[in-house]
Amino acid sequence: MKNNLLLKQNFFGGITAAVIALPLGLAFGVASGLGATAGIYGAIILGFFASLLGGTPTQISGPTGPMTVVMASAVVSLHSDINLIATTIILAGIFQILFGILKIGKFVRYIPYPVISGFMSGIGIIIIILQINPFLGLDSDASIVHILVSLPFNLSNINYQAFILASLTLIIMFFTP
């Protein structure tokens, strides 16, 4: 009986994680500049390795906003060279494994709350800026500076169908319970 309950909980937990992680993977892949396909593959590979290597009962591994910003800056600074980007991702993973082995994560508690809050607010602002072009129905861009510099031109070239759809989506999100 207990095994059936555990299997049921794991099944529904997996479905919930997929419903959240796959659309996030799509959106963050586009925002990073690598495209929706890269975001989907990233979410799938992350889910596979997280389940293979274990975790905690309260942790769900999935795409995150801060990593989107890191990837967008890597795409821009590495001139979209997929080999360099993949190397950067692999090295970042190796560093994370080493930090886990060395228990460096315990020092996060010494970072003041305003620093973490400011960091997350900055990430949110960057993600909003990255979404301006798709909101206007234009091609996505991974460069924050380029998006802001080209904003007057982009505002004169709005795809009105996409703009209306995006606006309706925001209205539904904010005004429905």
PDB file of C-alpha atoms in Angstrom:
ATOM      1  CA  MET A   1       0.000   0.000   0.000  1.00  0.00           C
ATOM      2  CA  LYS A   2       2.804   2.396   0.914  1.00  0.00           C
ATOM      3  CA  ASN A   3       4.623   1.674  -2.373  1.00  0.00           C
ATOM      4  CA  ASN A   4       1.469   2.483  -4.372  1.00  0.00           C
ATOM      5  CA  LEU A   5       1.102   5.801  -2.558  1.00  0.00           C
ATOM      6  CA  LEU A   6       4.769   6.628  -3.154  1.00  0.00           C
ATOM      7  CA  LEU A   7       4.456   5.708  -6.845  1.00  0.00           C
ATOM      8  CA  LYS A   8       1.334   7.881  -7.161  1.00  0.00           C
ATOM      9  CA  GLN A   9       3.065  10.828  -5.450  1.00  0.00           C
ATOM     10  CA  ASN A  10       6.135  10.467  -7.681  1.00  0.00           C
ATOM     11  CA  PHE A  11       3.967  10.228 -10.812  1.00  0.00           C
ATOM     12  CA  PHE A  12       1.988  13.375 -10.028  1.00  0.00           C
ATOM     13  CA  GLY A  13       5.131  15.176  -8.867  1.00  0.00           C
ATOM     14  CA  GLY A  14       6.747  14.363 -12.220  1.00  0.00           C
ATOM     15  CA  ILE A  15       3.704  15.569 -14.151  1.00  0.00           C
ATOM     16  CA  THR A  16       3.658  18.811 -12.136  1.00  0.00           C
ATOM     17  CA  ALA A  17       7.380  19.363 -12.730  1.00  0.00           C
ATOM     18  CA  ALA A  18       6.938  18.746 -16.473  1.00  0.00           C
ATOM     19  CA  VAL A  19       3.987  21.123 -16.731  1.00  0.00           C
ATOM     20  CA  ILE A  20       6.116  23.830 -15.117  1.00  0.00           C
ATOM     21  CA  ALA A  21       9.579  23.032 -16.528  1.00  0.00           C
ATOM     22  CA  LEU A  22       8.793  22.547 -20.213  1.00  0.00           C
ATOM     23  CA  PRO A  23       7.101  25.925 -20.841  1.00  0.00           C
ATOM     24  CA  LEU A  24       9.825  27.564 -18.739  1.00  0.00           C
ATOM     25  CA  GLY A  25      12.423  25.769 -20.841  1.00  0.00           C
ATOM     26  CA  LEU A  26      10.808  27.110 -24.007  1.00  0.00           C
ATOM     27  CA  ALA A  27      10.643  30.674 -22.722  1.00  0.00           C
ATOM     28  CA  PHE A  28      14.110  30.704 -21.202  1.00  0.00           C
ATOM     29  CA  GLY A  29      15.627  29.098 -24.291  1.00  0.00           C
ATOM     30  CA  VAL A  30      14.207  31.877 -26.444  1.00  0.00           C
ATOM     31  CA  ALA A  31      15.247  34.544 -23.917  1.00  0.00           C
ATOM     32  CA  SER A  32      18.803  33.182 -23.774  1.00  0.00           C
ATOM     33  CA  GLY A  33      19.197  33.609 -27.510  1.00  0.00           C
ATOM     34  CA  LEU A  34      19.714  29.909 -28.238  1.00  0.00           C
ATOM     35  CA  GLY A  35      16.103  29.245 -29.241  1.00  0.00           C
ATOM     36  CA  ALA A  36      13.161  27.223 -27.959  1.00  0.00           C
ATOM     37  CA  THR A  37      14.685  23.886 -28.979  1.00  0.00           C
ATOM     38  CA  ALA A  38      17.764  24.492 -26.820  1.00  0.00           C
ATOM     39  CA  GLY A  39      15.501  25.382 -23.899  1.00  0.00           C
ATOM     40  CA  ILE A  40      13.489  22.167 -24.253  1.00  0.00           C
ATOM     41  CA  TYR A  41      16.631  20.035 -24.522  1.00  0.00           C
ATOM     42  CA  GLY A  42      18.104  21.830 -21.536  1.00  0.00           C
ATOM     43  CA  ALA A  43      15.006  21.167 -19.410  1.00  0.00           C
ATOM     44  CA  ILE A  44      14.902  17.497 -20.443  1.00  0.00           C
ATOM     45  CA  ILE A  45      18.605  16.909 -19.812  1.00  0.00           C
ATOM     46  CA  LEU A  46      18.418  18.726 -16.471  1.00  0.00           C
ATOM     47  CA  GLY A  47      15.437  16.627 -15.403  1.00  0.00           C
ATOM     48  CA  PHE A  48      17.202  13.420 -16.452  1.00  0.00           C
ATOM     49  CA  PHE A  49      20.410  14.148 -14.553  1.00  0.00           C
ATOM     50  CA  ALA A  50      18.578  15.509 -11.506  1.00  0.00           C
ATOM     51  CA  SER A  51      16.581  12.289 -11.231  1.00  0.00           C
ATOM     52  CA  LEU A  52      19.618  10.127 -11.995  1.00  0.00           C
ATOM     53  CA  LEU A  53      21.872  11.757  -9.397  1.00  0.00           C
ATOM     54  CA  GLY A  54      19.198  12.290  -6.766  1.00  0.00           C
ATOM     55  CA  GLY A  55      18.142  15.334  -4.854  1.00  0.00           C
ATOM     56  CA  THR A  56      15.904  16.146  -1.936  1.00  0.00           C
ATOM     57  CA  PRO A  57      12.178  15.503  -1.564  1.00  0.00           C
ATOM     58  CA  THR A  58      11.437  19.245  -1.590  1.00  0.00           C
ATOM     59  CA  GLN A  59      13.657  20.206  -4.523  1.00  0.00           C
ATOM     60  CA  ILE A  60      12.520  20.258  -8.137  1.00  0.00           C
ATOM     61  CA  SER A  61      15.262  20.988 -10.606  1.00  0.00           C
ATOM     62  CA  GLY A  62      14.254  23.072 -13.566  1.00  0.00           C
ATOM     63  CA  PRO A  63      15.072  26.096 -15.672  1.00  0.00           C
ATOM     64  CA  THR A  64      15.623  29.270 -13.658  1.00  0.00           C
ATOM     65  CA  GLY A  65      15.624  32.978 -14.395  1.00  0.00           C
ATOM     66  CA  PRO A  66      19.187  33.648 -13.220  1.00  0.00           C
ATOM     67  CA  MET A  67      20.565  30.955 -15.528  1.00  0.00           C
ATOM     68  CA  THR A  68      18.679  32.507 -18.440  1.00  0.00           C
ATOM     69  CA  VAL A  69      20.477  35.782 -17.867  1.00  0.00           C
ATOM     70  CA  VAL A  70      23.827  33.981 -17.545  1.00  0.00           C
ATOM     71  CA  MET A  71      23.172  32.096 -20.798  1.00  0.00           C
ATOM     72  CA  ALA A  72      22.032  35.235 -22.625  1.00  0.00           C
ATOM     73  CA  SER A  73      25.230  37.022 -21.641  1.00  0.00           C
ATOM     74  CA  ALA A  74      27.294  33.956 -22.625  1.00  0.00           C
ATOM     75  CA  VAL A  75      25.590  33.828 -26.037  1.00  0.00           C
ATOM     76  CA  VAL A  76      26.330  37.511 -26.645  1.00  0.00           C
ATOM     77  CA  SER A  77      29.895  37.543 -25.289  1.00  0.00           C
ATOM     78  CA  LEU A  78      30.851  34.279 -27.014  1.00  0.00           C
ATOM     79  CA  HIS A  79      29.323  35.430 -30.331  1.00  0.00           C
ATOM     80  CA  SER A  80      26.841  32.506 -30.476  1.00  0.00           C
ATOM     81  CA  ASP A  81      29.683  29.956 -30.834  1.00  0.00           C
ATOM     82  CA  ILE A  82      27.868  26.817 -29.679  1.00  0.00           C
ATOM     83  CA  ASN A  83      31.134  24.991 -28.917  1.00  0.00           C
ATOM     84  CA  LEU A  84      32.286  27.710 -26.517  1.00  0.00           C
ATOM     85  CA  ILE A  85      28.827  27.938 -24.977  1.00  0.00           C
ATOM     86  CA  ALA A  86      28.690  24.159 -24.418  1.00  0.00           C
ATOM     87  CA  THR A  87      32.169  24.255 -22.875  1.00  0.00           C
ATOM     88  CA  THR A  88      31.056  27.056 -20.559  1.00  0.00           C
ATOM     89  CA  ILE A  89      28.017  25.033 -19.473  1.00  0.00           C
ATOM     90  CA  ILE A  90      30.109  21.907 -18.827  1.00  0.00           C
ATOM     91  CA  LEU A  91      32.677  23.875 -16.815  1.00  0.00           C
ATOM     92  CA  ALA A  92      29.888  25.515 -14.805  1.00  0.00           C
ATOM     93  CA  GLY A  93      28.494  22.045 -14.036  1.00  0.00           C
ATOM     94  CA  ILE A  94      31.917  20.809 -12.920  1.00  0.00           C
ATOM     95  CA  PHE A  95      32.286  23.837 -10.638  1.00  0.00           C
ATOM     96  CA  GLN A  96      28.836  23.197  -9.153  1.00  0.00           C
ATOM     97  CA  ILE A  97      29.761  19.582  -8.443  1.00  0.00           C
ATOM     98  CA  LEU A  98      33.023  20.688  -6.794  1.00  0.00           C
ATOM     99  CA  PHE A  99      31.189  23.317  -4.730  1.00  0.00           C
ATOM    100  CA  GLY A 100      28.744  20.622  -3.595  1.00  0.00           C
ATOM    101  CA  ILE A 101      31.539  18.240  -2.622  1.00  0.00           C
ATOM    102  CA  LEU A 102      33.356  21.020  -0.742  1.00  0.00           C
ATOM    103  CA  LYS A 103      30.083  22.113   0.971  1.00  0.00           C
ATOM    104  CA  ILE A 104      30.551  25.736  -0.140  1.00  0.00           C
ATOM    105  CA  GLY A 105      26.772  26.264  -0.358  1.00  0.00           C
ATOM    106  CA  LYS A 106      26.533  26.638   3.419  1.00  0.00           C
ATOM    107  CA  PHE A 107      28.137  30.086   3.137  1.00  0.00           C
ATOM    108  CA  VAL A 108      25.104  31.461   1.298  1.00  0.00           C
ATOM    109  CA  ARG A 109      23.489  32.138   4.661  1.00  0.00           C
ATOM    110  CA  TYR A 110      26.041  34.927   5.223  1.00  0.00           C
ATOM    111  CA  ILE A 111      24.852  36.900   2.190  1.00  0.00           C
ATOM    112  CA  PRO A 112      22.548  39.693   3.406  1.00  0.00           C
ATOM    113  CA  TYR A 113      18.909  39.532   2.327  1.00  0.00           C
ATOM    114  CA  PRO A 114      19.023  42.933   0.532  1.00  0.00           C
ATOM    115  CA  VAL A 115      21.837  41.642  -1.682  1.00  0.00           C
ATOM    116  CA  ILE A 116      19.849  38.559  -2.683  1.00  0.00           C
ATOM    117  CA  SER A 117      16.689  40.639  -3.148  1.00  0.00           C
ATOM    118  CA  GLY A 118      18.534  43.153  -5.322  1.00  0.00           C
ATOM    119  CA  PHE A 119      20.093  40.373  -7.372  1.00  0.00           C
ATOM    120  CA  MET A 120      16.738  38.704  -8.001  1.00  0.00           C
ATOM    121  CA  SER A 121      15.080  42.058  -8.794  1.00  0.00           C
ATOM    122  CA  GLY A 122      17.847  42.796 -11.302  1.00  0.00           C
ATOM    123  CA  ILE A 123      17.325  39.384 -12.895  1.00  0.00           C
ATOM    124  CA  GLY A 124      13.605  40.126 -13.162  1.00  0.00           C
ATOM    125  CA  ILE A 125      14.247  43.460 -14.863  1.00  0.00           C
ATOM    126  CA  ILE A 126      16.657  41.840 -17.320  1.00  0.00           C
ATOM    127  CA  ILE A 127      14.118  39.124 -18.172  1.00  0.00           C
ATOM    128  CA  ILE A 128      11.418  41.770 -18.727  1.00  0.00           C
ATOM    129  CA  ILE A 129      13.743  43.663 -21.090  1.00  0.00           C
ATOM    130  CA  LEU A 130      14.557  40.419 -22.928  1.00  0.00           C
ATOM    131  CA  GLN A 131      10.831  39.908 -23.511  1.00  0.00           C
ATOM    132  CA  ILE A 132      10.168  43.338 -25.074  1.00  0.00           C
ATOM    133  CA  ASN A 133      10.852  42.200 -28.652  1.00  0.00           C
ATOM    134  CA  PRO A 134       8.729  39.022 -28.455  1.00  0.00           C
ATOM    135  CA  PHE A 135       5.959  41.106 -26.838  1.00  0.00           C
ATOM    136  CA  LEU A 136       6.059  43.424 -29.838  1.00  0.00           C
ATOM    137  CA  GLY A 137       6.038  40.437 -32.219  1.00  0.00           C
ATOM    138  CA  LEU A 138       9.654  40.877 -33.274  1.00  0.00           C
ATOM    139  CA  ASP A 139      12.648  38.525 -33.280  1.00  0.00           C
ATOM    140  CA  SER A 140      14.162  37.870 -29.879  1.00  0.00           C
ATOM    141  CA  ASP A 141      17.525  39.390 -29.035  1.00  0.00           C
ATOM    142  CA  ALA A 142      19.939  38.304 -26.290  1.00  0.00           C
ATOM    143  CA  SER A 143      21.661  41.693 -25.943  1.00  0.00           C
ATOM    144  CA  ILE A 144      20.063  44.001 -23.373  1.00  0.00           C
ATOM    145  CA  VAL A 145      21.902  47.034 -24.752  1.00  0.00           C
ATOM    146  CA  HIS A 146      20.838  46.255 -28.335  1.00  0.00           C
ATOM    147  CA  ILE A 147      17.208  45.838 -27.268  1.00  0.00           C
ATOM    148  CA  LEU A 148      17.183  49.198 -25.484  1.00  0.00           C
ATOM    149  CA  VAL A 149      19.044  51.036 -28.271  1.00  0.00           C
ATOM    150  CA  SER A 150      16.768  49.653 -30.990  1.00  0.00           C
ATOM    151  CA  LEU A 151      13.561  50.218 -28.974  1.00  0.00           C
ATOM    152  CA  PRO A 152      12.415  53.338 -30.907  1.00  0.00           C
ATOM    153  CA  PHE A 153      12.840  51.510 -34.224  1.00  0.00           C
ATOM    154  CA  ASN A 154      11.134  48.383 -32.868  1.00  0.00           C
ATOM    155  CA  LEU A 155       8.171  50.385 -31.564  1.00  0.00           C
ATOM    156  CA  SER A 156       7.562  51.634 -35.094  1.00  0.00           C
ATOM    157  CA  ASN A 157       7.617  48.061 -36.482  1.00  0.00           C
ATOM    158  CA  ILE A 158       5.166  46.335 -34.139  1.00  0.00           C
ATOM    159  CA  ASN A 159       3.442  43.144 -35.249  1.00  0.00           C
ATOM    160  CA  TYR A 160      -0.009  44.152 -34.006  1.00  0.00           C
ATOM    161  CA  GLN A 161      -1.436  40.615 -33.930  1.00  0.00           C
ATOM    162  CA  ALA A 162       1.356  39.422 -31.626  1.00  0.00           C
ATOM    163  CA  PHE A 163       1.115  42.602 -29.543  1.00  0.00           C
ATOM    164  CA  ILE A 164      -2.644  42.145 -29.024  1.00  0.00           C
ATOM    165  CA  LEU A 165      -2.190  38.464 -28.132  1.00  0.00           C
ATOM    166  CA  ALA A 166       0.598  39.273 -25.653  1.00  0.00           C
ATOM    167  CA  SER A 167      -1.465  42.095 -24.119  1.00  0.00           C
ATOM    168  CA  LEU A 168      -4.517  39.845 -23.727  1.00  0.00           C
ATOM    169  CA  THR A 169      -2.315  37.203 -22.120  1.00  0.00           C
ATOM    170  CA  LEU A 170      -1.017  39.716 -19.571  1.00  0.00           C
ATOM    171  CA  ILE A 171      -4.525  40.977 -18.843  1.00  0.00           C
ATOM    172  CA  ILE A 172      -5.759  37.415 -18.270  1.00  0.00           C
ATOM    173  CA  MET A 173      -2.771  36.630 -16.042  1.00  0.00           C
ATOM    174  CA  PHE A 174      -3.194  39.708 -13.854  1.00  0.00           C
ATOM    175  CA  PHE A 175      -6.974  39.910 -13.607  1.00  0.00           C
ATOM    176  CA  THR A 176      -8.106  36.301 -13.212  1.00  0.00           C
ATOM    177  CA  PRO A 177      -7.860  34.468  -9.911  1.00  0.00           C
TER     178      PRO A 177
END
